[in-house]
Amino acid sequence: MIHVFLPAYNEAVALERLASKIDIFFKAMSEPYQIVILDDGSSDTTFEVATHLSHRYPITILRHEINKGLGQTMIDGFTHLARIAAPTDTIVTLDCDDTHEPTYLGRALAKIKENYDVVILSRFQKG
């Protein structure tokens, strides 16, 4: 299982587009996946959009009632994933604003299968 962690703050506009891209990518790869969205106290409709999307896609929604910032959101999301993930599962994270294309996950997942423990993708690094 691949867990896709999306820390979200006021991402109602981008969330549906990104969830669709993630679904298309993993279905094409025939890989089981789960999206975990942690809404960090958004003041827009991020939580409602995530709830609506959870009826279409395999999504778990976590929520901070108030904004705690990206650092705490990452800690809380990874803590949750460490509790639920099996030892053979893979965890990836993407920005929720749809600036990271899920298609690039193919290269990262190939490295994981080569027994790399951590793979970091950067739009600033050529290739």
Tab-separated table of N, CA and C in Angstrom:
chain	number	residue	atom	x	y	z
A	1	MET	N	0.848	-1.184	0.000
A	1	MET	CA	0.000	0.000	0.000
A	1	MET	C	0.887	1.239	0.000
A	2	ILE	N	0.483	2.210	-0.783
A	2	ILE	CA	1.184	3.490	-0.803
A	2	ILE	C	0.265	4.529	-0.181
A	3	HIS	N	0.768	5.204	0.820
A	3	HIS	CA	0.029	6.258	1.499
A	3	HIS	C	0.524	7.598	0.961
A	4	VAL	N	-0.383	8.414	0.484
A	4	VAL	CA	-0.050	9.737	-0.041
A	4	VAL	C	-0.540	10.763	0.978
A	5	PHE	N	0.389	11.405	1.648
A	5	PHE	CA	0.053	12.387	2.675
A	5	PHE	C	-0.005	13.779	2.067
A	6	LEU	N	-1.145	14.442	2.260
A	6	LEU	CA	-1.353	15.791	1.757
A	6	LEU	C	-1.651	16.742	2.916
A	7	PRO	N	-0.655	17.486	3.380
A	7	PRO	CA	-0.952	18.527	4.363
A	7	PRO	C	-1.697	19.650	3.652
A	8	ALA	N	-2.829	20.078	4.201
A	8	ALA	CA	-3.678	21.022	3.473
A	8	ALA	C	-4.053	22.223	4.326
A	9	TYR	N	-3.868	23.397	3.763
A	9	TYR	CA	-4.339	24.629	4.384
A	9	TYR	C	-4.918	25.512	3.284
A	10	ASN	N	-6.216	25.701	3.328
A	10	ASN	CA	-6.938	26.513	2.339
A	10	ASN	C	-6.653	26.047	0.907
A	11	GLU	N	-6.885	24.764	0.673
A	11	GLU	CA	-6.625	24.161	-0.641
A	11	GLU	C	-7.888	23.633	-1.317
A	12	ALA	N	-9.026	24.234	-0.995
A	12	ALA	CA	-10.286	23.766	-1.576
A	12	ALA	C	-10.261	23.782	-3.100
A	13	VAL	N	-9.623	24.778	-3.686
A	13	VAL	CA	-9.614	24.907	-5.147
A	13	VAL	C	-8.773	23.810	-5.804
A	14	ALA	N	-7.611	23.508	-5.247
A	14	ALA	CA	-6.671	22.568	-5.873
A	14	ALA	C	-6.917	21.111	-5.508
A	15	LEU	N	-7.595	20.868	-4.421
A	15	LEU	CA	-7.680	19.513	-3.865
A	15	LEU	C	-8.343	18.511	-4.815
A	16	GLU	N	-9.422	18.880	-5.418
A	16	GLU	CA	-10.111	17.936	-6.306
A	16	GLU	C	-9.254	17.582	-7.517
A	17	ARG	N	-8.618	18.567	-8.099
A	17	ARG	CA	-7.742	18.334	-9.261
A	17	ARG	C	-6.591	17.401	-8.887
A	18	LEU	N	-5.973	17.627	-7.726
A	18	LEU	CA	-4.855	16.796	-7.296
A	18	LEU	C	-5.306	15.376	-6.972
A	19	ALA	N	-6.417	15.228	-6.283
A	19	ALA	CA	-6.921	13.884	-5.948
A	19	ALA	C	-7.187	13.078	-7.217
A	20	SER	N	-7.727	13.717	-8.225
A	20	SER	CA	-7.989	13.048	-9.496
A	20	SER	C	-6.685	12.586	-10.153
A	21	LYS	N	-5.674	13.453	-10.159
A	21	LYS	CA	-4.375	13.084	-10.741
A	21	LYS	C	-3.741	11.916	-9.992
A	22	ILE	N	-3.830	11.935	-8.677
A	22	ILE	CA	-3.270	10.839	-7.869
A	22	ILE	C	-3.982	9.541	-8.201
A	23	ASP	N	-5.300	9.585	-8.285
A	23	ASP	CA	-6.083	8.396	-8.605
A	23	ASP	C	-5.718	7.847	-9.981
A	24	ILE	N	-5.626	8.706	-10.965
A	24	ILE	CA	-5.262	8.274	-12.325
A	24	ILE	C	-3.883	7.621	-12.326
A	25	PHE	N	-2.925	8.237	-11.636
A	25	PHE	CA	-1.563	7.709	-11.592
A	25	PHE	C	-1.520	6.310	-10.981
A	26	PHE	N	-2.129	6.135	-9.811
A	26	PHE	CA	-2.034	4.838	-9.140
A	26	PHE	C	-2.880	3.764	-9.817
A	27	LYS	N	-3.990	4.143	-10.419
A	27	LYS	CA	-4.769	3.156	-11.173
A	27	LYS	C	-3.985	2.679	-12.385
A	28	ALA	N	-3.275	3.590	-13.062
A	28	ALA	CA	-2.466	3.209	-14.219
A	28	ALA	C	-1.336	2.267	-13.808
A	29	MET	N	-0.821	2.442	-12.604
A	29	MET	CA	0.249	1.573	-12.101
A	29	MET	C	-0.285	0.306	-11.439
A	30	SER	N	-1.589	0.208	-11.290
A	30	SER	CA	-2.239	-0.905	-10.576
A	30	SER	C	-1.675	-1.060	-9.166
A	31	GLU	N	-1.480	0.073	-8.500
A	31	GLU	CA	-0.949	0.088	-7.130
A	31	GLU	C	-2.061	0.496	-6.166
A	32	PRO	N	-2.229	-0.263	-5.093
A	32	PRO	CA	-3.187	0.181	-4.076
A	32	PRO	C	-2.641	1.414	-3.358
A	33	TYR	N	-3.526	2.360	-3.082
A	33	TYR	CA	-3.086	3.593	-2.449
A	33	TYR	C	-4.165	4.123	-1.515
A	34	GLN	N	-3.743	4.984	-0.640
A	34	GLN	CA	-4.641	5.679	0.283
A	34	GLN	C	-4.147	7.113	0.385
A	35	ILE	N	-5.031	8.078	0.252
A	35	ILE	CA	-4.685	9.478	0.447
A	35	ILE	C	-5.042	9.862	1.879
A	36	VAL	N	-4.125	10.507	2.557
A	36	VAL	CA	-4.384	11.029	3.897
A	36	VAL	C	-4.269	12.541	3.820
A	37	ILE	N	-5.388	13.212	4.048
A	37	ILE	CA	-5.418	14.670	4.040
A	37	ILE	C	-5.501	15.148	5.477
A	38	LEU	N	-4.564	16.015	5.853
A	38	LEU	CA	-4.667	16.651	7.164
A	38	LEU	C	-4.965	18.124	6.929
A	39	ASP	N	-6.218	18.492	7.190
A	39	ASP	CA	-6.643	19.880	7.044
A	39	ASP	C	-6.174	20.653	8.271
A	40	ASP	N	-5.294	21.607	8.038
A	40	ASP	CA	-4.680	22.363	9.130
A	40	ASP	C	-5.473	23.624	9.467
A	41	GLY	N	-6.712	23.429	9.896
A	41	GLY	CA	-7.524	24.548	10.338
A	41	GLY	C	-7.871	25.525	9.238
A	42	SER	N	-8.130	25.020	8.048
A	42	SER	CA	-8.435	25.885	6.906
A	42	SER	C	-9.653	26.770	7.175
A	43	SER	N	-9.609	27.976	6.622
A	43	SER	CA	-10.737	28.893	6.749
A	43	SER	C	-11.624	28.867	5.505
A	44	ASP	N	-11.242	28.079	4.515
A	44	ASP	CA	-12.084	27.909	3.327
A	44	ASP	C	-12.830	26.581	3.441
A	45	THR	N	-13.225	26.004	2.343
A	45	THR	CA	-14.018	24.766	2.368
A	45	THR	C	-13.171	23.513	2.134
A	46	THR	N	-11.893	23.573	2.480
A	46	THR	CA	-11.014	22.414	2.282
A	46	THR	C	-11.597	21.158	2.930
A	47	PHE	N	-12.038	21.242	4.163
A	47	PHE	CA	-12.565	20.067	4.866
A	47	PHE	C	-13.794	19.508	4.157
A	48	GLU	N	-14.678	20.367	3.717
A	48	GLU	CA	-15.893	19.923	3.030
A	48	GLU	C	-15.555	19.279	1.684
A	49	VAL	N	-14.622	19.882	0.950
A	49	VAL	CA	-14.195	19.307	-0.327
A	49	VAL	C	-13.561	17.940	-0.089
A	50	ALA	N	-12.702	17.829	0.909
A	50	ALA	CA	-12.059	16.543	1.229
A	50	ALA	C	-13.108	15.496	1.586
A	51	THR	N	-14.094	15.891	2.361
A	51	THR	CA	-15.167	14.963	2.745
A	51	THR	C	-15.919	14.480	1.507
A	52	HIS	N	-16.248	15.388	0.605
A	52	HIS	CA	-16.923	15.031	-0.650
A	52	HIS	C	-16.060	14.064	-1.471
A	53	LEU	N	-14.759	14.350	-1.568
A	53	LEU	CA	-13.854	13.509	-2.348
A	53	LEU	C	-13.688	12.120	-1.735
A	54	SER	N	-13.844	12.015	-0.424
A	54	SER	CA	-13.672	10.718	0.250
A	54	SER	C	-14.740	9.708	-0.161
A	55	HIS	N	-15.794	10.185	-0.799
A	55	HIS	CA	-16.828	9.270	-1.313
A	55	HIS	C	-16.442	8.710	-2.687
A	56	ARG	N	-15.457	9.338	-3.337
A	56	ARG	CA	-15.010	8.921	-4.669
A	56	ARG	C	-13.665	8.204	-4.659
A	57	TYR	N	-12.803	8.614	-3.741
A	57	TYR	CA	-11.430	8.117	-3.698
A	57	TYR	C	-11.126	7.569	-2.301
A	58	PRO	N	-10.089	6.722	-2.209
A	58	PRO	CA	-9.704	6.195	-0.880
A	58	PRO	C	-8.980	7.283	-0.073
A	59	ILE	N	-9.753	8.054	0.672
A	59	ILE	CA	-9.226	9.194	1.411
A	59	ILE	C	-9.568	9.070	2.886
A	60	THR	N	-8.572	9.317	3.712
A	60	THR	CA	-8.763	9.482	5.148
A	60	THR	C	-8.539	10.955	5.446
A	61	ILE	N	-9.415	11.526	6.249
A	61	ILE	CA	-9.301	12.949	6.566
A	61	ILE	C	-8.990	13.117	8.050
A	62	LEU	N	-7.945	13.882	8.306
A	62	LEU	CA	-7.597	14.289	9.655
A	62	LEU	C	-7.780	15.807	9.705
A	63	ARG	N	-7.937	16.340	10.913
A	63	ARG	CA	-8.207	17.776	10.969
A	63	ARG	C	-7.658	18.414	12.232
A	64	HIS	N	-7.000	19.535	12.044
A	64	HIS	CA	-6.675	20.432	13.148
A	64	HIS	C	-7.810	21.456	13.189
A	65	GLU	N	-8.398	21.661	14.335
A	65	GLU	CA	-9.480	22.634	14.445
A	65	GLU	C	-8.972	24.063	14.217
A	66	ILE	N	-7.719	24.317	14.616
A	66	ILE	CA	-7.101	25.621	14.384
A	66	ILE	C	-5.805	25.398	13.620
A	67	ASN	N	-5.365	26.399	12.899
A	67	ASN	CA	-4.130	26.307	12.127
A	67	ASN	C	-2.935	26.163	13.066
A	68	LYS	N	-2.157	25.112	12.874
A	68	LYS	CA	-0.975	24.854	13.703
A	68	LYS	C	0.317	25.039	12.919
A	69	GLY	N	0.229	25.281	11.630
A	69	GLY	CA	1.412	25.475	10.809
A	69	GLY	C	1.883	24.186	10.164
A	70	LEU	N	2.702	24.360	9.142
A	70	LEU	CA	3.161	23.202	8.365
A	70	LEU	C	3.989	22.236	9.199
A	71	GLY	N	4.863	22.744	10.057
A	71	GLY	CA	5.717	21.857	10.847
A	71	GLY	C	4.911	20.889	11.695
A	72	GLN	N	3.958	21.394	12.457
A	72	GLN	CA	3.137	20.525	13.310
A	72	GLN	C	2.243	19.621	12.476
A	73	THR	N	1.775	20.138	11.353
A	73	THR	CA	0.946	19.319	10.473
A	73	THR	C	1.732	18.132	9.929
A	74	MET	N	2.975	18.369	9.538
A	74	MET	CA	3.818	17.264	9.066
A	74	MET	C	4.057	16.246	10.184
A	75	ILE	N	4.373	16.729	11.370
A	75	ILE	CA	4.590	15.831	12.509
A	75	ILE	C	3.342	14.994	12.770
A	76	ASP	N	2.199	15.634	12.843
A	76	ASP	CA	0.961	14.913	13.146
A	76	ASP	C	0.594	13.922	12.036
A	77	GLY	N	0.797	14.324	10.797
A	77	GLY	CA	0.494	13.419	9.688
A	77	GLY	C	1.396	12.195	9.673
A	78	PHE	N	2.694	12.423	9.821
A	78	PHE	CA	3.620	11.291	9.827
A	78	PHE	C	3.449	10.412	11.063
A	79	THR	N	3.082	11.002	12.176
A	79	THR	CA	2.801	10.210	13.384
A	79	THR	C	1.613	9.286	13.131
A	80	HIS	N	0.565	9.827	12.541
A	80	HIS	CA	-0.600	9.012	12.192
A	80	HIS	C	-0.207	7.886	11.239
A	81	LEU	N	0.547	8.234	10.200
A	81	LEU	CA	0.942	7.232	9.211
A	81	LEU	C	1.853	6.173	9.810
A	82	ALA	N	2.727	6.541	10.726
A	82	ALA	CA	3.600	5.560	11.388
A	82	ALA	C	2.762	4.556	12.193
A	83	ARG	N	1.642	5.012	12.726
A	83	ARG	CA	0.761	4.120	13.499
A	83	ARG	C	0.004	3.151	12.606
A	84	ILE	N	-0.405	3.601	11.416
A	84	ILE	CA	-1.289	2.759	10.597
A	84	ILE	C	-0.579	1.991	9.485
A	85	ALA	N	0.591	2.439	9.070
A	85	ALA	CA	1.268	1.813	7.929
A	85	ALA	C	1.894	0.478	8.330
A	86	ALA	N	1.825	-0.465	7.412
A	86	ALA	CA	2.499	-1.748	7.593
A	86	ALA	C	3.980	-1.567	7.270
A	87	PRO	N	4.836	-2.459	7.770
A	87	PRO	CA	6.272	-2.333	7.486
A	87	PRO	C	6.620	-2.323	5.999
A	88	THR	N	5.791	-2.913	5.171
A	88	THR	CA	6.071	-2.949	3.733
A	88	THR	C	5.419	-1.804	2.960
A	89	ASP	N	4.683	-0.940	3.648
A	89	ASP	CA	4.028	0.194	2.993
A	89	ASP	C	5.035	1.290	2.680
A	90	THR	N	4.651	2.152	1.755
A	90	THR	CA	5.448	3.318	1.388
A	90	THR	C	4.626	4.563	1.675
A	91	ILE	N	5.286	5.589	2.199
A	91	ILE	CA	4.631	6.859	2.483
A	91	ILE	C	5.269	7.930	1.616
A	92	VAL	N	4.429	8.686	0.906
A	92	VAL	CA	4.910	9.817	0.126
A	92	VAL	C	4.109	11.045	0.550
A	93	THR	N	4.689	12.200	0.349
A	93	THR	CA	3.959	13.432	0.623
A	93	THR	C	4.114	14.377	-0.558
A	94	LEU	N	3.039	15.076	-0.832
A	94	LEU	CA	3.016	16.073	-1.901
A	94	LEU	C	2.403	17.346	-1.336
A	95	ASP	N	2.800	18.481	-1.900
A	95	ASP	CA	2.106	19.712	-1.556
A	95	ASP	C	0.687	19.605	-2.081
A	96	CYS	N	-0.237	20.125	-1.337
A	96	CYS	CA	-1.646	19.994	-1.683
A	96	CYS	C	-2.116	21.058	-2.676
A	97	ASP	N	-1.231	21.960	-3.058
A	97	ASP	CA	-1.633	23.042	-3.961
A	97	ASP	C	-1.511	22.665	-5.436
A	98	ASP	N	-1.261	21.396	-5.723
A	98	ASP	CA	-1.180	20.872	-7.085
A	98	ASP	C	0.019	21.427	-7.852
A	99	THR	N	1.107	21.709	-7.145
A	99	THR	CA	2.337	22.140	-7.811
A	99	THR	C	3.300	20.975	-8.016
A	100	HIS	N	3.010	19.825	-7.442
A	100	HIS	CA	3.811	18.620	-7.633
A	100	HIS	C	2.991	17.628	-8.442
A	101	GLU	N	3.502	17.247	-9.583
A	101	GLU	CA	2.781	16.304	-10.445
A	101	GLU	C	2.972	14.873	-9.937
A	102	PRO	N	1.892	14.160	-9.665
A	102	PRO	CA	2.007	12.778	-9.204
A	102	PRO	C	2.746	11.859	-10.178
A	103	THR	N	2.812	12.207	-11.457
A	103	THR	CA	3.498	11.351	-12.423
A	103	THR	C	4.975	11.155	-12.070
A	104	TYR	N	5.567	12.121	-11.358
A	104	TYR	CA	6.966	11.985	-10.964
A	104	TYR	C	7.170	10.961	-9.851
A	105	LEU	N	6.094	10.531	-9.237
A	105	LEU	CA	6.219	9.520	-8.181
A	105	LEU	C	6.741	8.196	-8.719
A	106	GLY	N	6.538	7.952	-9.998
A	106	GLY	CA	7.023	6.700	-10.590
A	106	GLY	C	8.513	6.513	-10.383
A	107	ARG	N	9.281	7.562	-10.621
A	107	ARG	CA	10.741	7.493	-10.412
A	107	ARG	C	11.085	7.278	-8.943
A	108	ALA	N	10.388	7.982	-8.068
A	108	ALA	CA	10.655	7.854	-6.638
A	108	ALA	C	10.329	6.442	-6.153
A	109	LEU	N	9.209	5.911	-6.587
A	109	LEU	CA	8.815	4.568	-6.163
A	109	LEU	C	9.767	3.510	-6.707
A	110	ALA	N	10.317	3.734	-7.891
A	110	ALA	CA	11.318	2.807	-8.442
A	110	ALA	C	12.548	2.781	-7.542
A	111	LYS	N	12.963	3.931	-7.028
A	111	LYS	CA	14.115	3.985	-6.111
A	111	LYS	C	13.814	3.260	-4.804
A	112	ILE	N	12.601	3.408	-4.315
A	112	ILE	CA	12.205	2.689	-3.093
A	112	ILE	C	12.311	1.180	-3.326
A	113	LYS	N	11.905	0.728	-4.506
A	113	LYS	CA	11.990	-0.700	-4.824
A	113	LYS	C	13.433	-1.171	-4.960
A	114	GLU	N	14.354	-0.208	-5.184
A	114	GLU	CA	15.788	-0.527	-5.216
A	114	GLU	C	16.394	-0.490	-3.807
A	115	ASN	N	15.539	-0.414	-2.800
A	115	ASN	CA	15.916	-0.437	-1.379
A	115	ASN	C	16.466	0.872	-0.839
A	116	TYR	N	16.156	1.985	-1.479
A	116	TYR	CA	16.442	3.279	-0.870
A	116	TYR	C	15.428	3.497	0.243
A	117	ASP	N	15.864	4.055	1.354
A	117	ASP	CA	14.955	4.314	2.475
A	117	ASP	C	14.204	5.630	2.305
A	118	VAL	N	14.880	6.625	1.754
A	118	VAL	CA	14.293	7.952	1.582
A	118	VAL	C	14.622	8.440	0.183
A	119	VAL	N	13.624	8.987	-0.487
A	119	VAL	CA	13.829	9.573	-1.816
A	119	VAL	C	13.206	10.968	-1.781
A	120	ILE	N	13.960	11.957	-2.210
A	120	ILE	CA	13.469	13.331	-2.243
A	120	ILE	C	13.496	13.816	-3.682
A	121	LEU	N	12.384	14.293	-4.165
A	121	LEU	CA	12.297	14.846	-5.505
A	121	LEU	C	12.369	16.366	-5.391
A	122	SER	N	13.039	16.995	-6.337
A	122	SER	CA	13.163	18.442	-6.323
A	122	SER	C	12.984	19.006	-7.718
A	123	ARG	N	12.168	20.023	-7.827
A	123	ARG	CA	12.004	20.666	-9.139
A	123	ARG	C	13.224	21.502	-9.494
A	124	PHE	N	14.132	21.679	-8.560
A	124	PHE	CA	15.348	22.452	-8.791
A	124	PHE	C	16.523	21.583	-9.241
A	125	GLN	N	16.398	20.272	-9.121
A	125	GLN	CA	17.447	19.346	-9.490
A	125	GLN	C	17.160	18.804	-10.886
A	126	LYS	N	18.052	18.985	-11.815
A	126	LYS	CA	17.837	18.510	-13.181
A	126	LYS	C	17.677	16.975	-13.182
A	127	GLY	N	16.713	16.509	-13.937
A	127	GLY	CA	16.481	15.079	-14.069
A	127	GLY	C	15.699	14.501	-12.940
